[in-house]
Tab-separated table of C-alpha atoms and ligand atoms in Angstrom:
chain	number	residue	atom	x	y	z
A	1	UNK	CA	-11.626	52.358	18.442
A	2	UNK	CA	-8.206	52.510	16.794
A	3	UNK	CA	-6.730	55.644	15.067
A	4	UNK	CA	-3.801	56.247	12.491
A	5	UNK	CA	-2.200	59.632	12.924
A	6	UNK	CA	-0.704	59.947	9.355
A	7	UNK	CA	1.817	62.841	10.022
A	8	UNK	CA	3.569	63.637	13.386
A	9	UNK	CA	7.105	64.706	14.580
A	10	UNK	CA	7.976	62.751	17.759
A	11	UNK	CA	11.545	63.335	16.277
A	12	UNK	CA	11.111	67.154	17.157
A	13	UNK	CA	13.353	68.172	20.133
A	14	UNK	CA	10.153	69.298	21.978
A	15	UNK	CA	9.832	65.664	22.880
A	16	UNK	CA	13.411	65.227	24.188
A	17	UNK	CA	12.289	65.371	27.710
A	18	UNK	CA	9.617	62.660	27.637
A	19	UNK	CA	9.617	61.092	24.214
A	20	UNK	CA	9.396	57.452	25.345
A	21	UNK	CA	6.630	58.290	27.870
A	22	UNK	CA	4.410	60.112	25.171
A	23	UNK	CA	5.168	57.312	22.840
A	24	UNK	CA	3.808	54.691	25.213
A	25	UNK	CA	0.854	56.911	26.126
A	26	UNK	CA	-0.031	57.343	22.394
A	27	UNK	CA	-0.389	53.688	21.767
A	28	UNK	CA	-2.240	53.014	25.099
A	29	UNK	CA	-4.847	55.673	24.146
A	30	UNK	CA	-5.773	53.978	21.029
A	31	UNK	CA	-3.625	55.692	18.477
A	32	UNK	CA	-2.259	52.361	17.214
A	33	UNK	CA	-0.254	53.563	14.418
A	34	UNK	CA	1.665	56.769	13.681
A	35	UNK	CA	3.638	58.142	10.958
A	36	UNK	CA	7.041	60.098	12.036
A	37	UNK	CA	7.884	62.519	9.393
A	38	UNK	CA	11.417	63.795	8.729
A	39	UNK	CA	12.124	67.126	7.184
A	40	UNK	CA	15.841	67.293	6.919
A	41	UNK	CA	18.627	64.869	7.290
A	42	UNK	CA	18.902	64.715	11.035
A	43	UNK	CA	15.086	64.373	11.719
A	44	UNK	CA	14.730	61.779	8.760
A	45	UNK	CA	17.487	59.641	10.626
A	46	UNK	CA	15.551	60.005	13.743
A	47	UNK	CA	12.233	59.184	12.326
A	48	UNK	CA	13.801	55.864	10.797
A	49	UNK	CA	15.303	55.153	14.266
A	50	UNK	CA	11.916	55.549	16.105
A	51	UNK	CA	10.109	53.178	13.446
A	52	UNK	CA	12.833	50.605	14.221
A	53	UNK	CA	12.490	50.835	17.854
A	54	UNK	CA	8.665	50.987	17.882
A	55	UNK	CA	6.407	48.457	16.063
A	56	UNK	CA	3.535	51.015	15.579
A	57	UNK	CA	5.851	53.892	14.150
A	58	UNK	CA	6.374	54.192	10.352
A	59	UNK	CA	8.711	56.698	8.970
A	60	UNK	CA	8.946	59.142	6.096
A	61	UNK	CA	12.249	60.850	4.971
A	62	UNK	CA	12.786	64.028	3.052
A	63	UNK	CA	14.099	67.477	2.803
A	64	UNK	CA	11.348	69.929	3.383
A	65	UNK	CA	10.984	73.422	1.633
A	66	UNK	CA	11.850	75.058	4.911
A	67	UNK	CA	14.956	73.311	5.217
A	68	UNK	CA	16.589	73.954	2.004
A	69	UNK	CA	20.207	75.037	2.375
A	70	UNK	CA	21.388	78.440	1.132
A	71	UNK	CA	23.386	77.314	-1.901
A	72	UNK	CA	22.620	75.102	-4.814
A	73	UNK	CA	25.641	73.012	-4.157
A	74	UNK	CA	24.776	72.391	-0.633
A	75	UNK	CA	21.389	71.541	-1.650
A	76	UNK	CA	22.799	68.832	-4.022
A	77	UNK	CA	24.827	67.437	-1.202
A	78	UNK	CA	21.779	67.145	1.058
A	79	UNK	CA	19.775	65.482	-1.683
A	80	UNK	CA	22.678	63.104	-2.237
A	81	UNK	CA	22.725	62.223	1.550
A	82	UNK	CA	18.944	61.732	1.584
A	83	UNK	CA	19.176	59.453	-1.450
A	84	UNK	CA	21.822	57.473	0.339
A	85	UNK	CA	19.965	57.223	3.606
A	86	UNK	CA	16.830	56.055	2.166
A	87	UNK	CA	18.244	53.577	-0.385
A	88	UNK	CA	20.290	52.106	2.546
A	89	UNK	CA	17.170	51.915	4.814
A	90	UNK	CA	14.566	50.835	2.416
A	91	UNK	CA	12.295	48.614	4.352
A	92	UNK	CA	8.692	48.009	4.943
A	93	UNK	CA	8.468	50.845	7.602
A	94	UNK	CA	9.684	53.411	5.503
A	95	UNK	CA	6.490	54.284	3.691
A	96	UNK	CA	7.004	57.597	1.721
A	97	UNK	CA	9.368	60.290	0.619
A	98	UNK	CA	8.336	63.506	2.733
A	99	UNK	CA	7.775	65.923	3.711
A	100	UNK	CA	8.653	67.635	0.585
A	101	UNK	CA	7.030	70.575	-1.403
A	102	UNK	CA	6.864	74.280	-1.446
A	103	UNK	CA	6.377	77.003	1.107
A	104	UNK	CA	6.283	80.515	-0.223
A	105	UNK	CA	4.803	81.590	3.272
A	106	UNK	CA	7.998	81.224	5.099
A	107	UNK	CA	10.429	81.311	2.298
A	108	UNK	CA	9.923	83.561	-0.815
A	109	UNK	CA	13.451	84.053	-1.517
A	110	UNK	CA	14.574	80.634	-2.777
A	111	UNK	CA	11.617	79.469	-4.904
A	112	UNK	CA	13.785	77.988	-7.460
A	113	UNK	CA	15.723	75.867	-5.090
A	114	UNK	CA	12.505	74.624	-3.443
A	115	UNK	CA	11.167	73.538	-6.709
A	116	UNK	CA	14.522	71.797	-7.769
A	117	UNK	CA	14.538	69.807	-4.391
A	118	UNK	CA	10.995	68.969	-4.927
A	119	UNK	CA	11.396	67.682	-8.217
A	120	UNK	CA	14.499	65.716	-7.413
A	121	UNK	CA	12.788	64.055	-4.445
A	122	UNK	CA	9.739	63.102	-6.779
A	123	UNK	CA	12.586	61.299	-8.790
A	124	UNK	CA	13.570	59.520	-5.708
A	125	UNK	CA	10.158	58.305	-4.686
A	126	UNK	CA	9.692	57.028	-8.125
A	127	UNK	CA	12.921	55.398	-8.083
A	128	UNK	CA	11.955	53.370	-4.686
A	129	UNK	CA	8.440	53.109	-5.695
A	130	UNK	CA	7.014	55.025	-2.645
A	131	UNK	CA	4.217	57.676	-2.413
A	132	UNK	CA	5.070	61.406	-1.436
A	133	UNK	CA	3.850	63.739	1.313
A	134	UNK	CA	3.517	67.117	0.247
A	135	UNK	CA	3.965	70.313	2.299
A	136	UNK	CA	2.437	73.075	0.348
A	137	UNK	CA	1.943	76.463	1.750
A	138	UNK	CA	0.888	79.558	-0.302
A	139	UNK	CA	2.197	77.622	-3.344
A	140	UNK	CA	-0.889	75.802	-4.705
A	141	UNK	CA	-0.271	76.742	-8.322
A	142	UNK	CA	3.490	75.671	-8.666
A	143	UNK	CA	2.735	72.673	-6.339
A	144	UNK	CA	-0.023	71.250	-8.604
A	145	UNK	CA	2.049	72.323	-11.788
A	146	UNK	CA	5.145	70.338	-10.624
A	147	UNK	CA	3.023	67.015	-9.617
A	148	UNK	CA	1.311	67.226	-13.031
A	149	UNK	CA	4.586	67.527	-14.941
A	150	UNK	CA	6.604	65.231	-12.890
A	151	UNK	CA	4.232	62.470	-12.247
A	152	UNK	CA	4.435	60.639	-8.925
A	153	UNK	CA	3.616	56.867	-9.843
A	154	UNK	CA	2.361	56.175	-6.287
A	155	UNK	CA	0.681	59.551	-5.751
A	156	UNK	CA	0.634	60.609	-2.320
A	157	UNK	CA	-0.768	63.154	0.323
A	158	UNK	CA	-1.472	66.674	0.697
A	159	UNK	CA	-0.561	66.960	4.409
A	160	UNK	CA	-2.183	69.601	6.841
A	161	UNK	CA	-4.062	70.661	3.579
A	162	UNK	CA	-4.491	74.363	3.335
A	163	UNK	CA	-8.118	75.393	2.645
A	164	UNK	CA	-7.850	76.136	-1.105
A	165	UNK	CA	-10.724	74.578	-2.976
A	166	UNK	CA	-9.103	74.707	-6.570
A	167	UNK	CA	-5.824	73.038	-5.235
A	168	UNK	CA	-7.799	70.310	-3.474
A	169	UNK	CA	-10.070	69.708	-6.596
A	170	UNK	CA	-7.067	69.380	-8.676
A	171	UNK	CA	-5.203	67.075	-6.104
A	172	UNK	CA	-8.279	64.849	-5.992
A	173	UNK	CA	-8.194	64.598	-9.784
A	174	UNK	CA	-4.827	63.561	-9.722
A	175	UNK	CA	-5.565	60.768	-7.403
A	176	UNK	CA	-3.998	62.409	-4.094
A	177	UNK	CA	-5.260	61.917	-0.494
A	178	UNK	CA	-5.882	64.926	1.646
A	179	UNK	CA	-4.770	64.904	5.110
A	180	UNK	CA	-6.454	67.172	7.745
A	181	UNK	CA	-4.922	68.397	11.115
A	182	UNK	CA	-5.827	70.681	14.033
A	183	UNK	CA	-6.796	73.901	12.035
A	184	UNK	CA	-10.121	72.502	10.949
A	185	UNK	CA	-11.122	72.512	14.688
A	186	UNK	CA	-10.266	76.297	15.220
A	187	UNK	CA	-13.050	78.746	15.637
A	188	UNK	CA	-12.199	80.687	12.377
A	189	UNK	CA	-12.055	77.601	10.203
A	190	UNK	CA	-14.875	78.404	7.875
A	191	UNK	CA	-12.783	77.727	4.588
A	192	UNK	CA	-11.351	74.522	5.996
A	193	UNK	CA	-14.905	73.395	6.730
A	194	UNK	CA	-15.859	73.862	3.049
A	195	UNK	CA	-12.889	71.804	1.889
A	196	UNK	CA	-13.577	68.952	4.339
A	197	UNK	CA	-17.030	68.684	2.874
A	198	UNK	CA	-15.723	68.627	-0.650
A	199	UNK	CA	-13.400	65.702	0.058
A	200	UNK	CA	-14.893	62.231	-0.164
A	201	UNK	CA	-14.170	60.336	3.057
A	202	UNK	CA	-12.383	57.673	1.102
A	203	UNK	CA	-9.830	60.247	0.304
A	204	UNK	CA	-9.357	61.717	3.876
A	205	UNK	CA	-6.588	61.150	6.240
A	206	UNK	CA	-6.262	62.614	9.906
A	207	UNK	CA	-3.104	63.727	11.305
A	208	UNK	CA	-1.692	66.009	14.305
A	209	UNK	CA	1.522	67.376	12.979
A	210	UNK	CA	2.575	67.397	16.452
A	211	UNK	CA	4.126	69.032	18.302
A	212	UNK	CA	2.625	71.910	16.362
A	213	UNK	CA	-0.992	73.058	15.620
A	214	UNK	CA	-2.677	71.524	18.550
A	215	UNK	CA	-6.603	71.081	17.797
A	216	UNK	CA	-9.286	72.651	20.050
A	217	UNK	CA	-9.772	72.198	22.914
A	218	UNK	CA	-5.951	71.999	23.367
A	219	UNK	CA	-5.134	74.915	20.929
A	220	UNK	CA	-1.813	76.621	22.097
A	221	UNK	CA	-0.483	73.661	24.066
A	222	UNK	CA	2.293	71.293	22.893
A	223	UNK	CA	0.470	68.840	20.431
A	224	UNK	CA	0.883	65.117	20.423
A	225	UNK	CA	-0.772	62.336	18.543
A	226	UNK	CA	-3.302	61.442	21.095
A	227	UNK	CA	-5.022	64.726	19.978
A	228	UNK	CA	-5.800	63.209	16.494
A	229	UNK	CA	-9.183	62.155	18.133
A	230	UNK	CA	-10.308	65.770	17.932
A	231	UNK	CA	-9.575	65.956	14.300
A	232	UNK	CA	-11.607	62.908	13.707
A	233	UNK	CA	-14.515	64.134	15.807
A	234	UNK	CA	-14.614	67.480	13.713
A	235	UNK	CA	-14.642	65.303	10.528
A	236	UNK	CA	-17.418	63.116	11.937
A	237	UNK	CA	-19.407	66.363	12.680
A	238	UNK	CA	-18.981	67.675	9.334
A	239	UNK	CA	-19.629	64.486	7.371
A	240	UNK	CA	-22.537	63.589	9.803
A	241	UNK	CA	-21.164	60.175	10.442
A	242	UNK	CA	-19.940	58.490	13.567
A	243	UNK	CA	-16.313	59.102	14.957
A	244	UNK	CA	-15.971	55.164	14.710
A	245	UNK	CA	-16.511	55.383	11.132
A	246	UNK	CA	-14.107	57.990	10.724
A	247	UNK	CA	-11.528	56.205	12.590
A	248	UNK	CA	-11.921	53.112	10.685
A	249	UNK	CA	-12.040	54.655	7.222
A	250	UNK	CA	-9.138	57.026	7.542
A	251	UNK	CA	-7.170	53.965	9.219
A	252	UNK	CA	-7.745	52.002	6.089
A	253	UNK	CA	-7.086	54.940	3.701
A	254	UNK	CA	-3.927	55.562	5.385
A	255	UNK	CA	-2.820	51.840	5.390
A	256	UNK	CA	-3.648	51.952	1.627
A	257	UNK	CA	-1.744	54.928	0.307
A	258	UNK	CA	1.258	53.876	2.430
A	259	UNK	CA	1.118	50.280	1.307
A	260	UNK	CA	1.032	48.871	4.766
B	301	NI	NI1	5.060	68.221	9.342
């Protein structure tokens, strides 16, 4: 059985001590493809570097809503920089622009700047003919609004999707994929379970978002890509199919949306 972890952060400093070892163990344990997601300039550069060094790692680059600079001027500087980086490094292993989007849970004060950064990076994805990976937290209405008004040619993925049925319904209608992470395994995950049930398996991706959000039974510990199996198992239980099928179908879905 092989798994594709569609979203992780081996570029995070929490892996500075043992990154190479964890990467090796990840592959050995059957996680034979992973995406390493950037969220600002530095982490995007590192995700590119990891994808160049490791055959099975793919990269995505972008400025996340939680990494928006203070001023508009600084934001344009960062956007120009990320544009330069992805244009210069455009290769088969750079598979999307992300993670990008809106986060009104952590940042309520700069909604306008978040929206501008999101829209600008959608333009970048379209220019490079890439899909996007969306981070949306407590911002479902504005997120849907933006992807409706600024159409992404290759669509994309709602990563670590929040259990918001209306948002998911609209995302599916717009042709997006839904990626589930550790929280669907938590004991209080009633809403998430309803959302997993409403998404057809052909539209589901699995991820860890490591080093955060470890699934049960490893909740609270540092997360790594090997734990994606627990997310797959939960989906198998909810969909009443085998984990082998979940592994296979989500693998194919991920290859398809990222054009691998
Ligand atoms: Ni992430």
